[in-house]
Every structure is written in structure tokens, then in C-alpha cells.
Amino acid sequence: MVLKQDTARSPGHGEVPDAALPKIVYGRGSRLYDATGKDYIDGSGGPAVFCLGHAHPEVNEAIKQQLDRVAHGYRYNFTSDPLEELTEIVGRRCGPGLGHMIFTTGGSESVESALKVALHYHSANDEPSRRRFIARRRSWHGNTLGALSVSEFKERREPFEGALIPASHVSPANAYRPPAGVSPDRVAQFCADELEGEIVRLGARNVAGFIFEPVVGAAGGVVPAPEGYARLVREVCDRHGVLLIADEVMCGAGRCGSWRALEHDGVVPDVMAVAKGLAGGYVPLGATIYSDKVADLLTRKAGGPMTGHTFTGHTLACAAGVAVQRIIARDHLVERVARDGERLKARLTDRMGDLPALGDVRGRGFFIGLEFVADRATKEPFPAERALHLRIRARSLANGLICYPMGGNVDGVKGDTVILAPPYNATDAELEEIVEKLDRSVREALGDIFSTCMVLPGLANQT
Ligand SMILES: Cc1ncc(COP(=O)(O)O)c(C=O)c1O
């Protein structure tokens, strides 16, 4: 019997059939090689994971050494040097007030534990009625049932509707696509007011937490919240005793040019989820981090948060995390990302700005989103069945570029975005190669659309 590994579909396959994937054989730095010997520049670190590229000799050595000692000391039997050192490093990187954490094996588990920490906090605080979560539309928090319940990725939710936990969804804070009738400069205040309205509507004593991505990843095509938004929602939550939960699975661990994405906003959340970049994709690792306020109460009233798994604090994973985080600190890579992210964005705009289909280039650090539209002035997206993002993916793969195209950012079905999230240590020449190959792939994909006869006003000589 042949076992088939199905890969999840992204929205809007439309006219583009599933293509056979190349078979990965090895990687070196920012480059990956498939079984035919073809090489790819990794422009998105897979899904914003591989922050040090591939096969970094120091990380590999640390993993091998740990494996030769012991793979894992189960958490009810042992602590370990890697676990303690990574706890110390992450605590220091998070800054004052966020020194407590539970390690997990990935993003969904980190979000799941974040939700549970919030619920447990309220139970221990004698407010067991606080059960409800508020999240935002066009956000993704993970595939486990709790994380999926607060997510609003239409296609991924649909098969499970009816079994998901009730959650409210408020507007995304997206200045490029503001809520109807709201000017871009009013988005932050409007969204904060809407959140407060929802808390009041539900009754604050029923609301456990507000979860949001400080910079939305896959579901929005990299959408940083407008300036001031994070501070406003922090204040709203404080006014109503609601915990602020930052999902930094994709945008955190240095990706946006500060170790915590919310550092940029001067905001400290009550609970935070990180994953992807924490161990750089060398082994699965995530963490749920929570504040002293949450930790003190949970320790005093309940002896600690009630969550965790067999592989919580996995020793080998923590050793990988320590190696990755030491290199990032030693080589000043978060600072590098902060410095060169703006330059990368400017290069993309220079190179592709003549394309009428390029609606927006946005993001922070090495987390950059490009949104493509059928009409720049009205921001009308391409018809979903044209699946532009999938055509870009196909063309990128053919051209030897790994990027992260995604559909559905406008309404869950329509919308075409591409995420770039290169390794923090990619060379300037590699960044330039990413820009050049993306530019070529997008022009070819748009050419494919027009050659398959779509006629949209104003798009004639687009490529
Ligand atoms: C913001 C965010 N949260 C949670 C998750 C879920 O993480 P994982 O796929 O590692 O379970 C993701 C995954 O892309 C994500 O982008």
C-alpha cells in the first residue's frame, strides 16, 4: 500500500491544478537543493521559520552533542541545562515582566496553552465566568481546536464548524484595507473602540482574553497594525480585566527587527505565544510566555498553570533553541534585520513598483508582504479562480525561489499576497537574488493570467 502525504490546500485553487512537489535533499545556508540537483534560494524561511538558514554547522553540532548525551529528560523527572539556559535567554529577550514560560512543540500548541493559561488565571482569580475569547478576522492562530476556534481562516474552519469553541471576531487592524467608512488614520482607534464594544456587549465578566497577531502573517499577507493600535487595545483590556494575548508565533523571535514584535509598540502582553524562529526550524519548538502578574497568581492559587505535554521542554529541542538564540545574539542578527528590512522593502518597491498589480509592500524587519490587486486605485482583488498566488508559487519554484504566496486575505476567498521572510543571516547578494527572482516570477504569473485571456480594464500591458 502506498501512503500518501496530503498537503493542506490554501484558499482559491481555482484554475491552478495541484503540482507535484520537488523532493528536498539538503540545504546549506539560504539555499535548498532538491533530488534533481536544482537549487532554490529560501526567500521565506519556509513559512517564516528558518531564521538562520539551513544546516548551520554550530546548530547542527549542538544538536548532535545533545543527542549523544540524552534526547529528552521528561519534565516530571528532570530539569536540564538546555531547558534552564533557554528559559533564561528567552526571559532576558522578552524584557521585564515576562519571565515565565512553558515550552511546547510548535505554534498551535503555544496558542493552545496561551488560551488555557488565560482561562486558568481567571478560574484561579475567582472569576470562572471569564471563558470567552475575542480575536480578529483575517488572523491565523493554529490548527488545534482551540487555536482554530480563535482563527478566522474560512476554508480551514469550515469542516469543523459546530465543534469549535465560541469566540468573537472583530475587525482586522489593516490600514491598507480599513473597515468600511473608516479612514486609514482612524483604523487604530476604530478597532480599539470596536473591541471595547464587543467586551461590553458580551459582559466583561464573561471575557477571558483578546488574542491578536501584532503583525498578521499568513491570513493577511503580513499586516502590521497601525501605530498606536497595540497601546489602545492594551488599555481596553486593562479597563475590563481582559488578558491581552499576543500571538507572535510568526512575527516574533526577532523576525520583525525586535525580539518581541510588540516591543516596537512599547506594549507588554499578559500572555504570548512564540514558535517558528525560536529553534530556527531545526527541531519543532515553541513557548507560551506569561507575565509575572499571571505567574504569581497561578503559582499562589494553583501551584502553576495546568498545561503541558510529554515533550514540554524537550531537552534536544531546547539545546537547538539555545544554539540558535546564542548565534542570533552573538551576530547581532535582530539588529541586522531591523536595519536591512527597510532596505529590502525599498528594493522590492524599486524593482516592482512599475507593476500596476502591485497594490502594497508592507511589513517590518525581514517579514515583508506584497499584495497584488487587479486595480490599484480601487484595491479590487483578482478573481479568486485566477489563483494568482498559486501561479506565483509555481513560477517561483520553477525559477528557484521559495516564497510564501497565500490567497484569501481580502474576504477569506479573494486576495493574493506573497510573504518574504528570509533568514536573518542571508547575505546582501542573496537578498538581491530573492528580489530579482520574485520580480521575474510575478511578471511571469501575471503574464500567465493574461495569456489565459482574462481581460480586466486597465491591466492590458501589466507585465
Ligand atoms: C500567527 C500564527 N499562530 C499560530 C500558528 C500555528 O503554528 P504551527 O503551524 O506551528 O502549529 C501559525 C502558523 O503558521 C501562525 O502563523
JSON list of C-alpha atoms and ligand atoms in Angstrom, two decimals, residues 106-108 111 140-142 213 247 249-250 276, ligand 1:
[
{"chain": "A", "resi": 106, "resn": "GLY", "atom": "CA", "xyz": [5.07, 24.43, 17.87]},
{"chain": "A", "resi": 107, "resn": "GLY", "atom": "CA", "xyz": [2.79, 27.35, 17.22]},
{"chain": "A", "resi": 108, "resn": "SER", "atom": "CA", "xyz": [-0.63, 25.76, 17.65]},
{"chain": "A", "resi": 111, "resn": "VAL", "atom": "CA", "xyz": [-1.51, 29.27, 21.31]},
{"chain": "A", "resi": 140, "resn": "TRP", "atom": "CA", "xyz": [-4.45, 32.63, 11.92]},
{"chain": "A", "resi": 141, "resn": "HIS", "atom": "CA", "xyz": [-3.62, 31.07, 15.28]},
{"chain": "A", "resi": 142, "resn": "GLY", "atom": "CA", "xyz": [-3.24, 27.38, 14.52]},
{"chain": "A", "resi": 213, "resn": "GLU", "atom": "CA", "xyz": [-1.09, 38.85, 15.90]},
{"chain": "A", "resi": 247, "resn": "ASP", "atom": "CA", "xyz": [0.38, 35.56, 19.06]},
{"chain": "A", "resi": 249, "resn": "VAL", "atom": "CA", "xyz": [4.37, 32.63, 16.50]},
{"chain": "A", "resi": 250, "resn": "MET", "atom": "CA", "xyz": [5.19, 34.04, 13.10]},
{"chain": "A", "resi": 276, "resn": "LYS", "atom": "CA", "xyz": [8.79, 29.20, 14.40]},
{"chain": "B", "resi": 1, "resn": "LIG", "atom": "C1", "xyz": [0.47, 33.53, 13.94]},
{"chain": "B", "resi": 1, "resn": "LIG", "atom": "C2", "xyz": [0.45, 32.03, 13.98]},
{"chain": "B", "resi": 1, "resn": "LIG", "atom": "N1", "xyz": [0.00, 31.42, 15.08]},
{"chain": "B", "resi": 1, "resn": "LIG", "atom": "C3", "xyz": [-0.03, 30.07, 15.16]},
{"chain": "B", "resi": 1, "resn": "LIG", "atom": "C4", "xyz": [0.39, 29.27, 14.13]},
{"chain": "B", "resi": 1, "resn": "LIG", "atom": "C5", "xyz": [0.37, 27.78, 14.25]},
{"chain": "B", "resi": 1, "resn": "LIG", "atom": "O1", "xyz": [1.68, 27.31, 14.31]},
{"chain": "B", "resi": 1, "resn": "LIG", "atom": "P1", "xyz": [2.03, 25.79, 13.90]},
{"chain": "B", "resi": 1, "resn": "LIG", "atom": "O2", "xyz": [1.75, 25.67, 12.46]},
{"chain": "B", "resi": 1, "resn": "LIG", "atom": "O3", "xyz": [3.49, 25.69, 14.25]},
{"chain": "B", "resi": 1, "resn": "LIG", "atom": "O4", "xyz": [1.20, 24.92, 14.76]},
{"chain": "B", "resi": 1, "resn": "LIG", "atom": "C6", "xyz": [0.89, 29.87, 12.97]},
{"chain": "B", "resi": 1, "resn": "LIG", "atom": "C7", "xyz": [1.33, 29.05, 11.84]},
{"chain": "B", "resi": 1, "resn": "LIG", "atom": "O5", "xyz": [1.57, 29.50, 10.77]},
{"chain": "B", "resi": 1, "resn": "LIG", "atom": "C8", "xyz": [0.91, 31.29, 12.89]},
{"chain": "B", "resi": 1, "resn": "LIG", "atom": "O6", "xyz": [1.36, 31.92, 11.79]}
]
